[in-house]
């Protein structure tokens, strides 16, 4: 495996792009938690560009907190200015800041529930300018209810990650995780158990967006998958 020594001005995003490796794979291999702070002089392992790192299902994402002064200057990861639909961070197998209950078993083997009724304004996949949408974006009115796509446990609730605005990560049985970004208001907190269909947030325009919408992601381990492949038939859009 290759290594990279962090230099002044480096960000995890820029390093990942330089080596052609997914940023979340690099973060997982090096056990770097959101918001992806790296230090000048730090040695990073760079996995093969085709490698995919999966987190253990029971792992919970951690939010970096203050620690004793590091021997080298810290460099904080920032989202690129053009990224309007940032991806959700991968789960870090080593991150367990506090115990989180296990996710309850899925209610059924049926497809995931649509988290919001509204038109899909951006689909999963590559976009212009080298960007990539790791989920889908659904437009709706401010304050519209967002529901849990499946039974699960809230693994993250907050707004520390740039570009996401108010963000929820919900962990589900089988190593699945759903993400809900740009909310106006979060109605649940980390560690809460939620049931499929429970209202967990309200639509907003927080983060790096210009209109009310939900950015929704579905991940199997650390791999983002196209939510449209796993959601129930598209519901009618709201007016």
CSV table of C-alpha atoms in Angstrom, one decimal:
chain,number,residue,atom,x,y,z
A,1,UNK,CA,0.0,0.0,0.0
A,2,UNK,CA,1.1,3.5,-0.7
A,3,UNK,CA,1.7,6.2,1.9
A,4,UNK,CA,1.3,9.9,1.9
A,5,UNK,CA,2.9,12.4,4.3
A,6,UNK,CA,0.5,15.3,5.0
A,7,UNK,CA,1.9,18.7,4.0
A,8,UNK,CA,0.7,22.2,4.9
A,9,UNK,CA,-2.5,23.0,3.1
A,10,UNK,CA,-3.5,19.4,2.5
A,11,UNK,CA,-7.0,18.2,3.0
A,12,UNK,CA,-8.3,14.6,3.0
A,13,UNK,CA,-10.4,15.5,0.0
A,14,UNK,CA,-7.5,16.8,-2.0
A,15,UNK,CA,-5.3,13.8,-1.1
A,16,UNK,CA,-8.0,11.4,-2.0
A,17,UNK,CA,-8.6,13.1,-5.4
A,18,UNK,CA,-4.8,13.1,-6.1
A,19,UNK,CA,-4.6,9.3,-5.7
A,20,UNK,CA,-8.0,8.6,-7.3
A,21,UNK,CA,-9.3,6.9,-4.2
A,22,UNK,CA,-12.7,7.5,-2.5
A,23,UNK,CA,-12.3,9.9,0.4
A,24,UNK,CA,-14.4,7.7,2.7
A,25,UNK,CA,-12.3,4.7,2.0
A,26,UNK,CA,-9.1,6.6,2.9
A,27,UNK,CA,-10.8,7.9,6.1
A,28,UNK,CA,-11.9,4.4,7.1
A,29,UNK,CA,-8.5,2.8,6.4
A,30,UNK,CA,-6.8,5.4,8.5
A,31,UNK,CA,-9.5,5.5,11.2
A,32,UNK,CA,-10.1,9.2,10.7
A,33,UNK,CA,-13.5,10.5,12.0
A,34,UNK,CA,-15.6,13.4,10.8
A,35,UNK,CA,-14.8,16.3,10.4
A,36,UNK,CA,-11.6,14.6,9.0
A,37,UNK,CA,-8.9,16.6,10.7
A,38,UNK,CA,-5.4,15.6,9.6
A,39,UNK,CA,-2.0,16.9,10.9
A,40,UNK,CA,1.0,18.2,9.0
A,41,UNK,CA,3.6,15.3,9.0
A,42,UNK,CA,1.0,12.6,9.5
A,43,UNK,CA,1.5,9.4,7.5
A,44,UNK,CA,-1.6,8.2,5.7
A,45,UNK,CA,-2.1,4.8,4.2
A,46,UNK,CA,-3.5,5.1,0.6
A,47,UNK,CA,-5.4,1.9,-0.4
A,48,UNK,CA,-5.6,0.6,-4.0
A,49,UNK,CA,-8.1,2.7,-5.9
A,50,UNK,CA,-10.3,-0.4,-6.5
A,51,UNK,CA,-10.4,-1.3,-2.8
A,52,UNK,CA,-13.6,-0.9,-0.8
A,53,UNK,CA,-13.5,-0.8,2.9
A,54,UNK,CA,-16.5,-2.0,4.8
A,55,UNK,CA,-17.3,-1.1,8.4
A,56,UNK,CA,-18.5,-3.6,10.9
A,57,UNK,CA,-22.3,-3.2,11.2
A,58,UNK,CA,-22.2,-2.4,14.9
A,59,UNK,CA,-19.8,0.5,14.4
A,60,UNK,CA,-21.0,4.0,15.0
A,61,UNK,CA,-19.7,7.2,13.4
A,62,UNK,CA,-17.9,9.5,15.8
A,63,UNK,CA,-17.6,13.2,15.7
A,64,UNK,CA,-14.1,14.5,16.4
A,65,UNK,CA,-13.8,16.3,19.7
A,66,UNK,CA,-11.0,18.4,21.3
A,67,UNK,CA,-7.9,16.5,22.4
A,68,UNK,CA,-4.6,17.4,23.9
A,69,UNK,CA,-2.4,19.5,21.7
A,70,UNK,CA,-0.9,17.6,18.8
A,71,UNK,CA,2.8,17.8,18.1
A,72,UNK,CA,2.2,19.2,14.7
A,73,UNK,CA,-0.2,21.8,13.3
A,74,UNK,CA,-3.7,20.6,12.5
A,75,UNK,CA,-5.2,20.8,9.1
A,76,UNK,CA,-9.0,20.6,9.0
A,77,UNK,CA,-10.8,18.9,6.1
A,78,UNK,CA,-13.2,21.2,4.3
A,79,UNK,CA,-15.7,20.2,1.5
A,80,UNK,CA,-14.8,21.5,-1.9
A,81,UNK,CA,-16.5,24.8,-2.8
A,82,UNK,CA,-18.4,23.3,-5.8
A,83,UNK,CA,-19.8,20.3,-4.0
A,84,UNK,CA,-23.5,21.0,-3.7
A,85,UNK,CA,-24.5,17.5,-2.7
A,86,UNK,CA,-21.8,16.1,-0.3
A,87,UNK,CA,-21.6,12.4,0.4
A,88,UNK,CA,-22.1,11.0,3.8
A,89,UNK,CA,-19.0,10.0,5.8
A,90,UNK,CA,-18.2,6.3,6.0
A,91,UNK,CA,-18.6,4.5,9.3
A,92,UNK,CA,-15.3,4.2,11.1
A,93,UNK,CA,-14.8,0.7,12.6
A,94,UNK,CA,-12.8,2.1,15.5
A,95,UNK,CA,-15.1,5.0,16.4
A,96,UNK,CA,-17.2,4.3,19.5
A,97,UNK,CA,-17.3,7.5,21.6
A,98,UNK,CA,-20.2,6.2,23.7
A,99,UNK,CA,-22.4,3.1,23.6
A,100,UNK,CA,-25.2,3.0,21.1
A,101,UNK,CA,-28.0,0.4,21.2
A,102,UNK,CA,-28.0,-2.2,18.5
A,103,UNK,CA,-30.3,-1.5,15.6
A,104,UNK,CA,-33.6,-3.4,15.9
A,105,UNK,CA,-34.3,-6.1,13.4
A,106,UNK,CA,-35.9,-4.9,10.2
A,107,UNK,CA,-39.6,-5.0,10.3
A,108,UNK,CA,-39.8,-6.9,7.0
A,109,UNK,CA,-37.7,-7.8,3.9
A,110,UNK,CA,-39.6,-5.2,1.9
A,111,UNK,CA,-37.9,-2.2,0.2
A,112,UNK,CA,-37.0,0.9,2.1
A,113,UNK,CA,-39.7,3.4,2.6
A,114,UNK,CA,-39.5,6.7,0.8
A,115,UNK,CA,-38.4,9.3,3.4
A,116,UNK,CA,-40.2,12.2,1.8
A,117,UNK,CA,-42.9,12.7,-0.9
A,118,UNK,CA,-41.7,15.0,-3.7
A,119,UNK,CA,-39.9,15.1,-7.0
A,120,UNK,CA,-36.4,13.8,-7.4
A,121,UNK,CA,-34.3,16.8,-8.5
A,122,UNK,CA,-30.9,15.1,-8.6
A,123,UNK,CA,-30.2,11.4,-9.1
A,124,UNK,CA,-27.4,9.2,-7.9
A,125,UNK,CA,-24.2,9.2,-10.0
A,126,UNK,CA,-21.6,11.4,-11.7
A,127,UNK,CA,-22.4,15.0,-12.3
A,128,UNK,CA,-20.8,17.9,-14.3
A,129,UNK,CA,-17.5,19.2,-13.2
A,130,UNK,CA,-16.3,15.8,-11.8
A,131,UNK,CA,-18.8,15.8,-8.9
A,132,UNK,CA,-20.6,12.7,-7.8
A,133,UNK,CA,-24.0,12.5,-6.0
A,134,UNK,CA,-23.8,9.6,-3.6
A,135,UNK,CA,-27.6,9.7,-3.1
A,136,UNK,CA,-30.7,11.5,-4.4
A,137,UNK,CA,-32.1,14.9,-3.7
A,138,UNK,CA,-35.9,15.3,-3.2
A,139,UNK,CA,-37.6,18.7,-3.3
A,140,UNK,CA,-40.3,19.7,-0.9
A,141,UNK,CA,-41.7,22.6,1.0
A,142,UNK,CA,-39.9,23.8,4.1
A,143,UNK,CA,-41.2,22.0,7.1
A,144,UNK,CA,-42.5,18.9,5.3
A,145,UNK,CA,-42.1,15.8,7.4
A,146,UNK,CA,-39.1,13.4,6.8
A,147,UNK,CA,-39.6,9.8,7.9
A,148,UNK,CA,-37.3,7.0,8.8
A,149,UNK,CA,-36.9,4.6,5.8
A,150,UNK,CA,-36.6,1.6,8.1
A,151,UNK,CA,-36.4,0.6,11.7
A,152,UNK,CA,-33.0,1.6,13.2
A,153,UNK,CA,-31.0,3.6,15.7
A,154,UNK,CA,-29.8,7.2,15.3
A,155,UNK,CA,-26.0,7.0,14.9
A,156,UNK,CA,-25.4,10.8,14.3
A,157,UNK,CA,-27.5,13.9,14.7
A,158,UNK,CA,-25.9,17.3,14.2
A,159,UNK,CA,-24.5,19.9,11.8
A,160,UNK,CA,-20.7,19.7,12.2
A,161,UNK,CA,-20.1,18.4,8.7
A,162,UNK,CA,-19.8,21.2,6.2
A,163,UNK,CA,-22.2,21.2,3.3
A,164,UNK,CA,-24.7,18.8,4.9
A,165,UNK,CA,-26.5,21.3,7.1
A,166,UNK,CA,-28.6,19.5,9.8
A,167,UNK,CA,-27.8,15.8,9.2
A,168,UNK,CA,-29.1,12.5,10.5
A,169,UNK,CA,-27.5,9.1,10.1
A,170,UNK,CA,-29.6,6.1,11.0
A,171,UNK,CA,-28.1,2.6,11.3
A,172,UNK,CA,-30.2,-0.4,10.4
A,173,UNK,CA,-29.9,-4.2,10.7
A,174,UNK,CA,-27.7,-5.9,8.1
A,175,UNK,CA,-25.1,-3.2,7.9
A,176,UNK,CA,-27.3,-0.6,6.2
A,177,UNK,CA,-27.2,3.1,6.9
A,178,UNK,CA,-29.5,5.9,5.7
A,179,UNK,CA,-28.6,9.6,5.7
A,180,UNK,CA,-30.9,12.6,5.7
A,181,UNK,CA,-29.3,16.0,5.1
A,182,UNK,CA,-30.3,19.7,4.8
A,183,UNK,CA,-33.1,19.4,7.4
A,184,UNK,CA,-34.6,22.5,9.0
A,185,UNK,CA,-35.1,20.7,12.3
A,186,UNK,CA,-34.0,17.4,13.7
A,187,UNK,CA,-36.5,15.6,15.9
A,188,UNK,CA,-34.4,12.8,17.2
A,189,UNK,CA,-31.0,12.5,18.8
A,190,UNK,CA,-28.1,10.1,18.8
A,191,UNK,CA,-29.0,6.7,20.4
A,192,UNK,CA,-32.7,7.1,19.8
A,193,UNK,CA,-34.5,4.1,18.3
A,194,UNK,CA,-36.8,4.9,15.4
A,195,UNK,CA,-39.5,2.9,13.6
A,196,UNK,CA,-40.0,2.7,9.9
A,197,UNK,CA,-42.3,5.7,9.0
A,198,UNK,CA,-41.5,7.7,12.2
A,199,UNK,CA,-41.1,11.5,11.5
A,200,UNK,CA,-37.5,12.2,12.3
A,201,UNK,CA,-36.9,15.7,10.8
A,202,UNK,CA,-38.4,18.5,8.8
A,203,UNK,CA,-37.3,19.6,5.4
A,204,UNK,CA,-35.1,22.7,5.2
A,205,UNK,CA,-32.4,24.4,3.1
A,206,UNK,CA,-29.5,24.2,5.6
A,207,UNK,CA,-26.0,23.5,4.4
A,208,UNK,CA,-24.8,24.1,0.8
A,209,UNK,CA,-28.2,24.2,-1.0
A,210,UNK,CA,-30.3,27.1,-2.2
A,211,UNK,CA,-33.8,25.6,-2.0
A,212,UNK,CA,-35.7,23.3,0.5
A,213,UNK,CA,-34.8,19.7,-0.2
A,214,UNK,CA,-33.7,16.4,1.3
A,215,UNK,CA,-30.4,14.8,0.3
A,216,UNK,CA,-31.0,11.1,1.0
A,217,UNK,CA,-28.3,8.4,0.9
A,218,UNK,CA,-28.4,4.7,1.4
A,219,UNK,CA,-25.2,2.8,2.3
A,220,UNK,CA,-24.4,-0.8,2.5
A,221,UNK,CA,-21.3,-0.9,4.8
A,222,UNK,CA,-19.3,2.1,3.5
A,223,UNK,CA,-20.5,1.8,-0.1
A,224,UNK,CA,-23.1,4.3,-1.3
A,225,UNK,CA,-25.7,2.6,-3.5
A,226,UNK,CA,-28.4,4.1,-5.7
A,227,UNK,CA,-31.4,4.5,-3.4
A,228,UNK,CA,-33.9,4.2,-6.3
A,229,UNK,CA,-32.9,0.6,-6.6
A,230,UNK,CA,-34.0,-0.2,-3.1
A,231,UNK,CA,-36.9,2.1,-2.4
A,232,UNK,CA,-40.6,1.2,-2.8
A,233,UNK,CA,-42.3,2.5,-6.0
A,234,UNK,CA,-42.0,6.3,-6.4
A,235,UNK,CA,-44.8,8.1,-4.5
A,236,UNK,CA,-46.8,10.9,-5.9
A,237,UNK,CA,-45.1,14.3,-5.6
A,238,UNK,CA,-46.6,16.8,-3.2
A,239,UNK,CA,-47.7,20.2,-4.5
